[in-house]
XYZ file of C-alpha atoms in Angstrom:
712
model
C 49.702 -4.062 4.150
C 47.825 -1.610 6.340
C 45.047 0.145 4.380
C 43.442 3.174 6.006
C 39.628 3.170 6.199
C 39.467 6.855 5.195
C 40.626 7.498 1.645
C 40.839 11.031 0.285
C 39.917 11.601 -3.335
C 41.971 14.129 -5.283
C 39.617 16.936 -6.213
C 38.968 17.341 -9.879
C 40.800 20.548 -10.744
C 39.517 21.555 -14.163
C 40.098 24.482 -16.486
C 37.089 26.729 -16.940
C 35.891 26.170 -20.537
C 33.832 28.579 -22.565
C 31.712 27.940 -25.595
C 33.569 26.457 -28.537
C 32.972 28.244 -31.891
C 31.442 25.092 -33.400
C 28.730 25.116 -30.716
C 27.965 28.759 -31.471
C 27.735 27.809 -35.164
C 25.212 25.041 -34.457
C 23.153 27.432 -32.346
C 23.142 30.029 -35.137
C 22.022 27.409 -37.678
C 19.138 26.430 -35.367
C 18.040 30.067 -35.033
C 18.224 30.496 -38.824
C 16.004 27.443 -39.342
C 13.468 28.796 -36.850
C 13.412 32.160 -38.648
C 12.909 30.280 -41.915
C 9.866 28.536 -40.472
C 8.556 31.902 -39.309
C 9.029 33.483 -42.767
C 7.325 30.564 -44.480
C 4.366 30.802 -42.124
C 3.953 34.566 -42.359
C 1.930 34.243 -45.568
C -0.400 31.626 -44.043
C -3.496 32.238 -41.999
C -3.028 31.269 -38.341
C -6.008 29.806 -36.476
C -4.240 28.713 -33.268
C -3.958 31.046 -30.212
C -0.756 31.834 -28.347
C -0.496 29.686 -25.229
C 1.520 30.152 -22.027
C 1.873 27.884 -19.030
C 3.942 26.188 -16.369
C 5.023 22.588 -15.922
C 7.177 20.091 -14.158
C 9.254 17.215 -15.459
C 11.156 14.181 -14.361
C 13.676 11.963 -16.054
C 16.763 9.799 -15.933
C 20.144 11.554 -16.049
C 22.601 9.211 -17.788
C 26.221 10.280 -17.288
C 29.646 9.110 -18.377
C 33.069 9.971 -17.013
C 36.420 8.357 -16.145
C 37.504 9.239 -12.615
C 39.729 7.053 -10.445
C 38.117 6.571 -7.044
C 41.539 6.692 -5.404
C 43.954 8.929 -7.265
C 46.893 6.951 -8.630
C 45.436 3.503 -7.797
C 43.420 1.943 -10.609
C 42.906 -1.144 -8.395
C 40.468 0.784 -6.216
C 37.965 1.209 -9.049
C 37.027 3.806 -11.641
C 33.770 5.757 -11.975
C 32.553 5.338 -15.552
C 28.764 5.142 -15.957
C 26.237 6.754 -13.639
C 22.666 7.856 -13.510
C 20.089 9.440 -11.210
C 16.524 10.701 -11.335
C 16.241 14.436 -11.936
C 13.354 16.899 -11.840
C 12.604 20.222 -13.483
C 10.241 23.165 -13.153
C 9.689 25.549 -16.034
C 7.597 28.207 -17.716
C 6.693 27.590 -21.354
C 4.957 29.186 -24.311
C 3.587 27.962 -27.645
C 3.685 30.622 -30.376
C 1.964 29.384 -33.567
C 3.623 30.175 -36.915
C 0.929 28.330 -38.864
C -1.509 25.485 -38.322
C 1.404 23.056 -38.736
C 4.371 24.837 -37.108
C 4.979 26.737 -33.897
C 7.821 27.975 -31.690
C 8.096 26.636 -28.126
C 10.388 28.700 -25.856
C 10.994 27.361 -22.326
C 12.749 28.845 -19.273
C 13.256 26.578 -16.280
C 15.266 25.029 -13.505
C 16.782 21.571 -14.144
C 18.452 19.014 -11.870
C 21.048 17.019 -13.853
C 22.736 15.271 -10.927
C 24.212 11.763 -11.182
C 25.514 8.958 -8.995
C 28.455 6.678 -9.830
C 29.535 3.412 -8.238
C 32.736 1.438 -8.678
C 32.774 -2.314 -8.938
C 33.691 -3.920 -5.576
C 37.414 -4.152 -4.895
C 39.353 -6.062 -2.250
C 41.965 -4.904 0.249
C 43.835 -8.137 0.901
C 45.999 -7.142 3.852
C 43.880 -5.011 6.163
C 44.754 -5.386 9.828
C 42.236 -6.355 12.513
C 42.949 -3.967 15.443
C 41.584 -6.514 17.957
C 43.533 -9.619 16.881
C 46.240 -7.899 14.764
C 45.601 -10.488 12.047
C 45.555 -9.508 8.381
C 42.185 -10.054 6.695
C 40.742 -9.336 3.222
C 38.059 -6.648 3.091
C 35.707 -5.959 0.163
C 34.876 -2.294 -0.480
C 32.976 -0.111 -2.917
C 33.266 3.600 -3.698
C 30.257 5.857 -4.420
C 30.508 9.266 -6.104
C 27.476 11.565 -6.223
C 27.332 14.827 -8.145
C 24.827 17.588 -7.459
C 24.405 19.674 -10.611
C 21.610 22.215 -11.170
C 21.156 24.686 -14.003
C 18.856 27.414 -15.284
C 18.108 26.665 -18.930
C 16.571 28.556 -21.869
C 15.443 26.400 -24.787
C 13.749 27.085 -28.112
C 12.091 24.331 -30.116
C 10.522 24.284 -33.566
C 7.409 22.099 -33.320
C 5.686 20.269 -36.160
C 1.992 19.451 -35.586
C 0.742 16.749 -37.985
C -2.378 16.625 -35.766
C -4.004 19.589 -34.050
C -3.106 18.276 -30.576
C 0.066 16.276 -31.273
C 3.494 17.851 -31.745
C 7.078 16.761 -32.481
C 9.748 19.330 -31.637
C 13.491 19.821 -32.095
C 15.707 22.719 -31.109
C 18.499 23.852 -28.858
C 19.070 25.010 -25.305
C 21.609 27.115 -23.414
C 22.049 26.405 -19.683
C 23.791 28.326 -16.906
C 25.137 26.100 -14.112
C 24.102 27.302 -10.636
C 25.462 24.385 -8.607
C 28.240 21.854 -9.261
C 29.342 19.903 -6.185
C 30.203 16.311 -5.356
C 30.203 13.880 -2.436
C 32.236 10.664 -2.235
C 31.677 7.819 0.216
C 33.073 4.344 0.736
C 31.050 1.283 1.785
C 32.342 -1.924 3.337
C 30.772 -4.979 1.716
C 32.288 -7.523 4.101
C 29.653 -8.367 6.706
C 30.347 -7.533 10.377
C 33.183 -5.142 9.383
C 32.683 -1.454 10.269
C 34.757 1.692 10.366
C 36.344 2.445 13.680
C 35.538 6.184 13.682
C 31.750 5.894 13.263
C 30.959 2.202 13.898
C 29.120 2.046 10.533
C 29.712 0.240 7.254
C 29.641 3.555 5.314
C 32.369 6.166 5.540
C 32.574 9.721 4.142
C 35.624 10.259 1.916
C 35.405 13.761 0.496
C 33.043 16.438 -0.763
C 33.099 19.925 -2.218
C 32.682 21.730 -5.533
C 34.436 21.040 -8.823
C 35.360 23.407 -11.635
C 32.868 23.272 -14.493
C 31.822 24.957 -17.711
C 29.372 27.653 -16.689
C 27.560 27.487 -20.028
C 26.185 24.232 -21.474
C 24.722 23.804 -24.961
C 22.453 20.913 -25.956
C 20.084 19.682 -28.652
C 16.560 19.117 -27.275
C 13.736 16.913 -28.502
C 10.097 16.863 -27.444
C 6.911 14.986 -28.325
C 3.526 15.477 -26.655
C -0.233 15.366 -26.882
C -2.562 18.074 -25.514
C -5.648 17.152 -23.479
C -8.360 19.800 -23.199
C -9.749 20.579 -19.720
C -11.763 23.627 -20.830
C -11.934 25.926 -23.866
C -8.854 27.829 -22.625
C -6.890 25.311 -20.509
C -5.025 22.246 -21.713
C -2.718 19.703 -20.088
C 0.112 18.375 -22.254
C 2.042 15.238 -21.231
C 5.371 15.033 -23.091
C 8.400 12.839 -23.708
C 11.617 14.899 -23.675
C 15.299 14.255 -24.347
C 18.458 16.373 -24.246
C 21.790 15.584 -25.964
C 24.778 17.653 -24.683
C 27.105 19.335 -27.207
C 29.774 20.271 -24.679
C 30.693 18.516 -21.409
C 29.902 19.716 -17.923
C 33.616 19.550 -17.227
C 36.754 18.177 -18.923
C 40.423 17.692 -18.126
C 43.334 15.390 -19.017
C 41.528 13.987 -22.035
C 38.299 12.803 -20.320
C 34.873 14.394 -20.216
C 31.901 14.416 -17.825
C 28.680 14.487 -19.839
C 25.043 13.983 -18.941
C 22.218 12.924 -21.266
C 18.633 13.305 -20.042
C 15.488 11.449 -21.118
C 12.166 11.577 -19.330
C 8.694 13.025 -19.227
C 6.974 16.281 -18.361
C 3.485 17.656 -17.831
C 2.611 21.228 -18.830
C -0.581 23.142 -18.086
C -1.184 25.731 -20.838
C -3.552 28.699 -20.973
C -4.742 30.056 -24.344
C -4.466 33.837 -24.544
C -7.490 35.650 -26.015
C -7.002 36.761 -29.612
C -8.586 39.756 -31.386
C -11.151 38.733 -34.026
C -10.248 39.775 -37.593
C -11.648 43.044 -38.920
C -14.652 42.470 -41.199
C -15.391 45.134 -43.751
C -19.078 46.110 -43.916
C -20.849 44.772 -46.969
C -23.029 47.074 -49.113
C -26.703 46.934 -48.167
C -28.842 45.032 -50.606
C -32.566 45.617 -50.490
C -34.372 42.367 -49.812
C -36.601 40.895 -52.490
C -40.252 40.406 -51.654
C -40.809 37.036 -50.002
C -41.995 34.275 -52.286
C -45.335 32.647 -51.786
C -44.730 29.488 -49.809
C -46.735 26.365 -50.332
C -46.883 24.174 -47.247
C -45.748 20.646 -47.779
C -45.637 17.751 -45.376
C -42.161 16.600 -44.570
C -41.216 13.415 -42.818
C -38.936 14.170 -39.883
C -36.605 11.302 -39.247
C -36.392 10.341 -35.570
C -33.036 9.269 -34.125
C -32.951 5.611 -33.149
C -34.044 5.080 -29.554
C -31.361 4.033 -27.094
C -31.892 0.534 -25.684
C -32.157 0.052 -21.905
C -32.881 -3.428 -20.547
C -32.234 -5.077 -17.179
C -32.778 -8.521 -15.682
C -31.778 -9.512 -12.151
C -31.780 -12.464 -9.794
C -31.227 -12.699 -6.037
C -29.007 -15.546 -4.802
C -28.021 -16.468 -1.271
C -24.357 -16.565 -0.235
C -23.318 -18.885 2.603
C -20.489 -18.289 5.096
C -18.208 -20.395 2.905
C -18.987 -18.357 -0.228
C -21.288 -20.911 -1.884
C -24.305 -19.610 -3.827
C -27.891 -20.685 -3.089
C -30.037 -20.305 -6.223
C -33.448 -19.838 -4.521
C -32.665 -18.715 -0.962
C -35.141 -19.039 1.908
C -34.064 -16.718 4.726
C -34.394 -17.512 8.434
C -33.521 -15.223 11.372
C -32.496 -16.689 14.732
C -31.197 -15.336 18.018
C -27.995 -17.191 18.848
C -26.117 -17.298 22.150
C -22.489 -16.971 21.017
C -19.451 -17.962 23.073
C -16.129 -16.828 21.588
C -12.794 -18.138 22.803
C -10.018 -15.875 21.496
C -6.323 -16.649 22.082
C -4.224 -14.319 24.205
C -1.415 -13.531 21.777
C 1.589 -12.904 24.026
C 3.342 -10.636 21.536
C 3.452 -6.876 21.087
C 4.638 -5.558 17.702
C 6.631 -2.338 17.166
C 7.252 0.099 14.327
C 10.554 0.060 12.445
C 13.342 1.642 14.479
C 11.015 2.469 17.406
C 10.757 1.161 20.964
C 7.580 3.125 21.778
C 4.366 1.101 22.107
C 2.365 1.854 18.913
C -0.775 3.989 19.211
C -3.025 1.201 17.859
C -2.666 -0.527 21.255
C -5.098 0.677 23.935
C -3.122 2.185 26.836
C -4.254 3.815 30.090
C -2.541 6.925 31.408
C -2.628 6.143 35.136
C -3.144 3.360 37.666
C -6.440 4.900 38.761
C -7.741 4.913 35.182
C -6.766 1.250 34.670
C -9.139 0.165 37.458
C -12.074 0.719 35.067
C -10.818 -2.113 32.832
C -13.032 -5.220 32.688
C -12.260 -8.261 30.504
C -15.931 -9.191 30.166
C -16.677 -5.940 28.318
C -14.399 -7.004 25.432
C -17.224 -9.094 23.939
C -17.915 -6.133 21.652
C -14.500 -6.594 19.977
C -13.145 -9.274 17.654
C -9.886 -11.133 18.311
C -7.801 -8.292 16.801
C -9.524 -5.660 18.943
C -9.014 -7.863 21.995
C -5.289 -8.176 21.191
C -4.925 -4.386 21.163
C -5.877 -4.592 24.880
C -3.343 -7.387 25.553
C -1.217 -5.326 27.973
C -4.317 -4.441 29.989
C -5.451 -8.091 30.018
C -2.031 -9.179 31.297
C -1.843 -6.264 33.746
C -5.274 -7.090 35.177
C -4.390 -10.771 35.575
C -0.985 -9.966 37.130
C -2.694 -7.651 39.621
C -5.138 -10.454 40.539
C -2.330 -13.066 40.828
C 0.364 -11.380 43.002
C 2.732 -14.381 42.960
C 2.895 -14.697 39.173
C 6.089 -13.593 37.423
C 6.747 -12.866 33.761
C 9.699 -12.570 31.393
C 9.614 -9.943 28.628
C 11.988 -10.679 25.728
C 12.578 -7.906 23.189
C 13.553 -8.788 19.606
C 14.330 -6.880 16.426
C 14.610 -7.294 12.669
C 18.089 -7.573 11.180
C 17.091 -6.223 7.769
C 14.430 -3.526 8.234
C 16.073 -0.135 7.761
C 15.199 1.427 11.128
C 16.086 -1.568 13.295
C 19.296 -2.431 11.444
C 20.654 1.142 11.622
C 19.873 1.616 15.307
C 23.061 2.061 17.351
C 21.263 1.333 20.653
C 19.922 -2.014 21.803
C 16.415 -1.343 20.534
C 15.287 -4.893 21.379
C 15.969 -4.337 25.100
C 14.354 -0.875 25.015
C 11.144 -2.479 23.711
C 11.096 -4.845 26.691
C 11.913 -1.951 29.031
C 9.047 0.260 27.783
C 6.576 -2.640 28.097
C 7.768 -3.312 31.651
C 7.470 0.384 32.550
C 3.817 0.453 31.424
C 2.955 -2.580 33.588
C 4.735 -1.001 36.578
C 3.425 2.579 36.247
C -0.179 1.847 35.199
C -0.903 -1.584 36.673
C 1.299 -1.354 39.785
C 3.280 -4.530 39.056
C 6.421 -4.743 41.211
C 9.720 -4.647 39.222
C 10.833 -7.836 41.014
C 8.049 -9.744 39.204
C 9.290 -8.716 35.746
C 12.459 -10.010 34.143
C 13.700 -8.337 30.943
C 15.795 -9.945 28.197
C 16.697 -9.204 24.584
C 17.909 -11.082 21.543
C 18.281 -10.410 17.811
C 15.656 -12.416 15.916
C 12.860 -14.225 17.804
C 13.359 -17.895 18.624
C 10.795 -18.756 15.906
C 11.318 -15.878 13.428
C 9.348 -15.020 10.331
C 11.201 -14.531 7.026
C 13.359 -11.463 7.755
C 14.125 -10.879 4.066
C 10.605 -9.587 3.312
C 8.788 -6.569 4.744
C 5.963 -8.570 6.366
C 8.439 -10.887 8.096
C 10.505 -7.937 9.318
C 7.373 -6.371 10.889
C 6.596 -9.655 12.684
C 10.149 -9.930 14.092
C 10.004 -6.419 15.635
C 8.256 -7.462 18.862
C 8.346 -8.393 22.530
C 7.433 -11.887 23.741
C 5.897 -12.478 27.180
C 6.412 -15.813 28.960
C 5.251 -16.745 32.459
C 5.409 -19.360 35.199
C 1.582 -19.452 35.291
C -0.356 -20.966 32.377
C -3.545 -19.204 33.502
C -1.971 -15.796 32.805
C -2.075 -16.454 29.049
C -5.283 -18.475 28.922
C -7.713 -17.591 26.096
C -10.281 -14.870 26.682
C -13.882 -16.107 26.761
C -16.674 -13.673 25.833
C -20.466 -14.108 25.595
C -23.115 -12.230 23.605
C -26.552 -12.642 22.045
C -26.317 -12.275 18.265
C -28.858 -12.251 15.414
C -27.794 -14.700 12.723
C -29.380 -15.008 9.278
C -29.270 -18.124 7.130
C -27.988 -17.533 4.511
C -26.191 -14.474 5.943
C -26.027 -12.542 2.656
C -28.019 -11.993 -0.548
C -26.195 -11.069 -3.753
C -28.123 -9.353 -6.552
C -26.732 -10.351 -9.954
C -27.857 -8.184 -12.878
C -27.637 -8.356 -16.664
C -27.864 -4.843 -18.148
C -27.991 -3.498 -21.699
C -27.621 0.306 -21.698
C -26.569 1.972 -24.963
C -26.400 5.428 -23.367
C -24.618 4.389 -20.155
C -25.949 4.125 -16.605
C -26.685 7.195 -14.501
C -27.984 5.347 -11.426
C -28.930 1.878 -10.190
C -30.619 1.272 -6.838
C -32.333 -1.657 -5.158
C -35.053 -1.054 -2.564
C -35.724 -3.944 -0.160
C -39.019 -4.012 1.786
C -40.766 -6.208 4.340
C -44.438 -5.701 5.227
C -44.375 -2.484 3.165
C -41.489 -1.004 5.204
C -38.129 -0.196 3.598
C -35.452 -2.172 5.475
C -32.493 -1.587 3.133
C -31.495 0.469 0.074
C -28.485 -0.461 -2.077
C -26.748 1.933 -4.487
C -24.604 0.193 -7.118
C -22.728 3.405 -8.017
C -21.762 4.425 -4.474
C -18.104 4.303 -3.532
C -18.678 1.707 -0.797
C -20.377 -0.832 -3.082
C -17.441 -1.264 -5.514
C -19.986 -2.033 -8.242
C -21.441 -4.985 -6.268
C -24.955 -5.301 -4.836
C -24.695 -7.370 -1.656
C -27.165 -7.317 1.258
C -25.919 -8.321 4.726
C -29.204 -9.523 6.187
C -28.305 -9.421 9.895
C -27.368 -5.710 9.683
C -30.806 -4.674 8.366
C -34.074 -4.192 10.280
C -35.557 -7.437 8.997
C -37.977 -8.981 11.488
C -38.495 -12.585 12.448
C -41.548 -14.390 11.132
C -42.772 -15.486 7.743
C -43.456 -12.149 5.988
C -41.746 -12.349 2.603
C -39.179 -9.763 1.520
C -39.719 -7.912 -1.758
C -37.081 -6.079 -3.766
C -37.188 -3.679 -6.709
C -34.306 -2.583 -8.933
C -34.561 0.852 -10.594
C -32.192 1.735 -13.423
C -31.768 5.167 -15.089
C -29.524 5.812 -18.114
C -27.832 9.074 -19.129
C -30.807 10.020 -21.358
C -33.249 9.735 -18.472
C -34.816 6.445 -19.608
C -35.805 4.059 -16.805
C -36.050 0.288 -16.426
C -37.435 -1.641 -13.458
C -37.380 -5.266 -12.323
C -38.469 -6.859 -9.040
C -38.618 -10.110 -7.102
C -39.518 -11.866 -3.847
C -37.358 -13.628 -1.232
C -39.200 -16.138 0.941
C -38.736 -16.097 4.711
C -38.851 -19.272 6.816
C -40.589 -19.065 10.153
C -38.579 -20.759 12.903
C -40.942 -22.536 15.364
C -39.552 -23.291 18.831
C -41.048 -24.230 22.175
C -39.212 -21.570 24.129
C -37.329 -22.691 27.252
C -35.627 -20.509 29.814
C -31.829 -20.132 29.906
C -29.653 -18.458 32.465
C -29.145 -14.750 31.504
C -30.661 -15.499 28.081
C -34.324 -16.370 27.626
C -34.604 -15.406 23.939
C -31.900 -17.566 22.340
C -32.925 -20.197 19.787
C -29.524 -21.905 19.541
C -26.010 -21.661 20.960
C -22.790 -21.205 19.029
C -19.323 -21.719 20.493
C -16.357 -20.497 18.416
C -12.731 -21.347 19.173
C -9.654 -19.881 17.488
C -6.516 -22.058 17.358
C -3.632 -19.704 16.783
C -0.830 -21.011 14.518
C 2.705 -19.614 14.634
C 4.558 -20.200 11.389
C 3.044 -18.829 8.204
C 4.105 -22.003 6.375
C 3.254 -24.539 9.103
C 0.208 -26.658 9.971
C 1.407 -27.224 13.546
C -0.574 -25.477 16.283
C 0.905 -23.844 19.379
C 1.955 -26.113 22.216
C 0.382 -25.953 25.660
C -2.018 -23.103 24.815
C -3.582 -25.008 21.917
C -3.624 -28.229 23.977
C -5.750 -26.494 26.611
C -8.128 -25.233 23.915
C -8.474 -28.741 22.436
C -9.372 -30.064 25.902
C -12.071 -27.399 26.310
C -13.509 -28.124 22.854
C -13.658 -31.868 23.501
C -15.408 -31.301 26.839
C -18.004 -29.024 25.171
C -19.009 -31.488 22.426
C -22.316 -33.275 23.085
C -24.122 -35.896 20.932
C -26.470 -33.271 19.454
C -23.659 -30.864 18.498
C -22.732 -29.939 14.934
C -18.973 -29.352 14.616
C -17.164 -27.520 11.801
C -13.467 -26.711 11.379
C -12.468 -23.923 8.968
C -8.798 -23.376 8.100
C -7.497 -19.877 7.296
C -4.189 -18.216 6.351
C -2.949 -14.665 6.027
C -2.719 -12.940 2.627
C 1.032 -13.476 2.105
C 2.239 -16.177 -0.287
C 0.701 -18.072 -3.195
C -3.111 -18.440 -3.159
C -3.107 -22.132 -4.146
C -0.467 -22.953 -1.526
C -2.467 -21.082 1.131
C -5.624 -23.046 0.308
C -3.787 -26.379 0.689
C -2.127 -25.111 3.881
C -5.474 -24.095 5.397
C -6.900 -27.558 4.635
C -3.861 -29.199 6.259
C -4.425 -27.044 9.342
C -8.111 -28.005 9.542
C -7.242 -31.698 9.042
C -4.530 -31.568 11.736
C -6.965 -29.897 14.157
C -9.675 -32.518 13.502
C -7.210 -35.361 14.182
C -6.109 -33.808 17.485
C -9.722 -33.171 18.482
C -10.703 -36.766 17.682
C -7.824 -37.993 19.870
C -9.050 -35.832 22.789
C -12.611 -37.173 22.397
C -11.390 -40.785 22.464
C -9.398 -39.977 25.604
C -12.631 -38.745 27.232
C -14.524 -41.824 26.066
C -16.676 -39.845 23.615
C -17.451 -40.833 20.058
C -16.324 -38.244 17.525
C -19.230 -36.586 15.673
C -19.195 -35.961 11.958
C -16.977 -32.920 11.469
C -17.257 -30.487 8.574
C -13.816 -29.487 7.254
C -13.368 -26.386 5.091
C -10.302 -24.702 3.584
C -10.673 -20.944 3.083
C -7.002 -19.986 2.656
C -6.876 -16.204 2.379
C -10.311 -15.938 0.700
C -11.997 -14.737 3.895
C -9.699 -12.161 5.503
C -10.519 -12.509 9.186
C -8.527 -9.489 10.381
C -6.660 -6.500 8.994
C -3.495 -7.980 7.435
C -1.730 -4.612 7.105
C -0.188 -5.137 10.555
C 1.700 -8.061 12.080
C -0.869 -9.007 14.726
C -3.629 -9.211 12.098
C -1.541 -11.664 10.060
C -0.706 -13.777 13.142
C -4.366 -14.005 14.185
C -5.366 -14.948 10.624
C -3.178 -18.073 10.723
C -5.897 -20.000 12.476
C -8.410 -22.818 12.495
C -11.871 -21.758 13.673
C -13.756 -24.548 15.425
C -17.518 -23.973 15.703
C -19.856 -26.049 17.915
C -23.529 -25.407 17.185
C -26.523 -26.860 19.010
C -30.245 -26.077 19.316
C -31.412 -24.786 22.701
C -35.186 -24.971 22.151
C -36.769 -28.385 22.035
């Protein structure tokens, strides 16, 4: 049969109900009990002040009802149990009746809304308007109520401890809002409503008749935390049990129970001190003759403060060196970073994100120079990827590119977009290359597809971010060749010193600093309690003003506890003097050794297979650069997603795969393969910021390092 997509719910027409006499009776009994507490406490001395304050609360509104989602058709589902998170804002007071009992009146605003959902139901004979075939469709109805009230409550609180209370009482609430909204959702994939092209459809909304006055029994339990002599913060657990329904008709009720928490800030009002009657004056007796006597004054036990410390070296792979000997060398570093031909976009957006470096005009882009990117790491270089490609396209006027836009099928912004956001991403990238770099439109072809050809897992947030991208392909391999940068860098061996301390401090630590000196000059100060240290004392040697030579480094640790006691310990770190017969090098006459670093970018987060032609070119360059005196190391890395043990094995597989391919290239060139050092770091050393997609892609890598001495 034909079933219309828009169903209209019959509005709940309810009789306005007023308070039942039994509810008034319960309220009167509660007031009588509170007055009884007050009378009992009137004869007792009260030491607690009156407190007033404000607070906010939050909780779960648990509701029950019995409403057919489609009037007269039980097959379409029934709303029975619902819940939603509600909030409240209130003013409160605490009026002590005695040291054990007090009254707690509260006036506030409360949100007691709920949301109901039917179980999915099927429409077996819906008609497809394109093929006129009958098909089954699975649907679900959603019913949301918006109910707010102003409530006055009064609780009798019992305080077995001075700061802890348990309260019970009643509340009367005046409804200020009682409306509803009903929607229907299609659960059958690829089926949408014709009127809005979405899987969700509005059914009905409006207000429903309700009892204006609600009565409930309230419970509360909390503990007060003192911030000052007059201000306290009280976290509480609260619950409310309704005595009459929000609305009722035809034998069914709509009730809401609330349980949750609240935080109240209370201020203690000043109290007048009791009147003290003056005592009669008594003439003092003459002072007795005192005989001095020696008394032993007991001294409090002295707080213990002890510290011992050792300095250990930490290598690049995280291994500790018990007695480090530091050497400083100037190293000529060549970095080969991959040109990642992707650009990643924010959810639901086709605008190029602000983290990418963009020029505003063609004239401004002429200041761009690839060689100046040596100051950046691979991630910083990638944020200039459009300028790298634009510069190379401008220099190669016959080269053409294809920009393919993709999107995520499950991220909220992309999946709800009614426009072809994937094509818009390609279009905006093309427009930047045309407007800023002067690339002719005929050289740029634009395409779009849903997921990328090699997608990441689109069911998780990180995979969705990686699938929201554009991919650039070209007819010229040189357009996407890796970027080579050169720089002179100071490298320390080992690169880091870690200070490990053993402290006994009965009174707690006020400060702990380490002062590092060379030749009497302070070159570094470490503060263990600073926010940047995270409680660790690590010294990055290359970043300090340590000089070359053989002058030893001394360090001193100074510890102060909360009582002002001090403890000091110190030590020496030996420095190794590097002796070289200096030789001249082109553009670099001060380097002691050279270091070439290559990054092999890997696509799939669960794969040990490198990229195709791009990685093949890098392997050829590495093999050509290896000489008999070279020391070669391969270090495998992963991003931070996934299991740590799996990532460590994966990184080792990547390093092993890279070493096998490199050995094959060397044999092809007739070279003997040197001994290669293989290391698996997994996600232990985070190479780049993994909070964005490009950082995770660049972290799925094998770093190949070729090191050789330049000075004979």
